[in-house]
């Protein structure tokens, strides 16, 4: 069952009922100012950091869910309704929400009045702009009142929901004409405030929630001032400041009127904070508002956003016979990659924005799917991430987006982290050819006095693994590797202890086969970077280490039919046929084969066949089997989840593409695509009533076979799945992979996929690629570039060349 449909021409998902299984959200904002907005107008806004600079308040763990947002109320006689249905939930005659790329639109109709709202964040401004049009479709005049409503957050979203003894006394506002200024804490240490404004004279306002809502047993679902048809002109003093505007209007039959609302963030230099004693300096606010006064201005900014995305989405376009692939590759998958790059794992409807900062490994992986879009931002990110590394090559597991400093609460000890830095840097250089980044001086632990070149950072990353091996010559796992819940040194017995930080950060024995696979893959990529710098000795040294690791993985990391997952603190196998539960894990099968381990001696195929036999399900590949049915002290959080959920045998979408890529390495296009298809939103859309989360983006986890809710998604949007799936479909299945020498073309598709075309912008060139598949799954027989036959799969990069026309025969 579906709750809407894809409108590919407009790049929108159209939701046709407000009663979706969960709030289905969108992200507005490209650089610093962001909003989350649900299909019923719920959500919140922040500047740069969802915890520290939150503009509007959201209620967590609430019932009903998704309370608080940007609401418009329309009062038409005795009927009060919202274009997005919430919060009054008056039954609408028409409802539609269109989530687009960086904007959302809402259409509601009631009693011959239609309301259309378009809301977006301009590409280069710190505000959210919403235009609402009200139209009278009836045959007699309508007298209406329009109200807007937002509730301010007192900046620190974490403190805001805990520290009432202080916070109920600090709220302050100013009001000038149609603009409400939220200035809590501005008198002391803040030099920023927020504004809510509309481009017309208003007929009333409220800035106190109590005045707007009425007595405390009322709510935004039945606010008293709206019911009375008149806001009260309240000036907030402590309690809960809001911004509500009132516009009275009369519409003749067929007449429509539009208003533009702006929600903005303003920062003043310290010396320009005040206009006069206690009165905030509003100059920058007036400047901002002057840009969104007229419809022309609104549409100009909106079209700029569209043009921005047209450009970004012109970098990789596929035209194939499969509409679902086209829509995911050309629109939604790339869009989600941008969102994960911006947010990391901070702010979604599953991540509160008050918890995790930016993850070291998460950000490095997000980069893999984003780097072709805006390489300069990827470059900056790599430097930021590397700046939080320690001198020994290990790394802070997280860092704060505002300060860019490592997060000491969680510290280091996640031993996969250093290798992801190599992965991200290699992807950046393969995409851009910009080796100058390797010569950049980058600090350790943000201390510039300890800076070395980025290449030296990468060397220390590699050496960290080489110097931290266990009894089987496999990498020590530390607190955990990619699987944050496999905590082999933790041994936690007290509820509430964080599995992530409890216990020693490293044991002498617990080892990870997965990191071994990563080392083989990224050790080779590191060697290639060393070669680019002319350091062949270093490349040879790295390759020698890769060989040693490959031997260790093949020897003690092989269980007979699949790769072992790890060795625990007693040196017992994890993810082996010897185990009672958790006999086989997905991660090493995907990564080791991706790295080429066992490719030539049959192990790779055997491992992938075991995945199909033991881990596959209707909705995707489960992370492990059999699920852990009891808590294992020696394994940690993984066994804390009920069977079938999350890391305990859930379908972790993030590592499904690893197996799909591994299948392409082995040339099995049918199977690679089958894996791609099972978690692909454009396919899961068909059973949205089971899958639950948004059908236009990936979620982190789907309930596994052991779960009561098998097939149900959770944790949508912020997941490394976005990047890895884009890497999988664009670089491995469709097969356009950036190398240091140029683009390589080596598709691995299902035999019935048919011919396809790709336009890929790579460095200065546009590559028009036509692939004739001839029912083959893999293997390029002939590659011509501008009519000339090429040897091998790589289109030689020619500096400055603008257009390449490529024909490929498989
Ligand atoms: C989750 C993991 C996550 C970790 C760190 C765990 O509770 O299951 O998916 O990586 O927390 O935030
Ligand atoms: C989510 C975390 O963000 C990521 O870092 C981790 O690799 C996965 N969960 C798996 O545990």
Short mmCIF file of N, CA and C in Angstrom, two decimals, residues 642-645 649-650 702-711:
data_model
loop_
_atom_site.label_atom_id
_atom_site.label_comp_id
_atom_site.label_asym_id
_atom_site.label_seq_id
_atom_site.Cartn_x
_atom_site.Cartn_y
_atom_site.Cartn_z
N UNK A 642 16.56 -6.86 21.48
CA UNK A 642 15.73 -8.04 21.23
C UNK A 642 16.02 -8.59 19.83
N UNK A 643 15.95 -9.90 19.67
CA UNK A 643 16.27 -10.51 18.38
C UNK A 643 15.53 -9.86 17.21
N UNK A 644 16.28 -9.55 16.18
CA UNK A 644 15.68 -9.01 14.96
C UNK A 644 15.78 -7.51 14.84
N UNK A 645 16.16 -6.83 15.93
CA UNK A 645 16.25 -5.38 15.86
C UNK A 645 17.70 -4.90 15.89
N UNK A 649 20.71 -8.82 14.56
CA UNK A 649 19.98 -9.54 13.50
C UNK A 649 18.92 -8.71 12.80
N UNK A 650 18.99 -7.39 12.97
CA UNK A 650 18.17 -6.55 12.10
C UNK A 650 18.77 -6.53 10.70
N UNK A 702 15.94 -2.18 9.25
CA UNK A 702 14.63 -2.78 8.98
C UNK A 702 14.56 -4.02 9.87
N UNK A 703 13.43 -4.23 10.50
CA UNK A 703 13.29 -5.40 11.37
C UNK A 703 13.63 -6.70 10.64
N UNK A 704 14.47 -7.52 11.25
CA UNK A 704 14.88 -8.78 10.63
C UNK A 704 13.84 -9.87 10.82
N UNK A 705 14.19 -11.08 10.37
CA UNK A 705 13.22 -12.18 10.39
C UNK A 705 12.79 -12.56 11.81
N UNK A 706 13.66 -12.33 12.78
CA UNK A 706 13.31 -12.69 14.16
C UNK A 706 12.42 -11.65 14.82
N UNK A 707 12.29 -10.51 14.20
CA UNK A 707 11.57 -9.41 14.83
C UNK A 707 10.07 -9.59 14.66
N UNK A 708 9.32 -9.08 15.62
CA UNK A 708 7.87 -9.08 15.48
C UNK A 708 7.48 -8.26 14.24
N UNK A 709 8.19 -7.15 14.04
CA UNK A 709 7.86 -6.30 12.90
C UNK A 709 8.91 -6.46 11.80
N UNK A 710 8.94 -7.64 11.23
CA UNK A 710 9.84 -7.94 10.13
C UNK A 710 9.47 -7.05 8.95
N UNK A 711 10.47 -6.35 8.43
CA UNK A 711 10.21 -5.50 7.26
C UNK A 711 9.92 -4.06 7.63
#
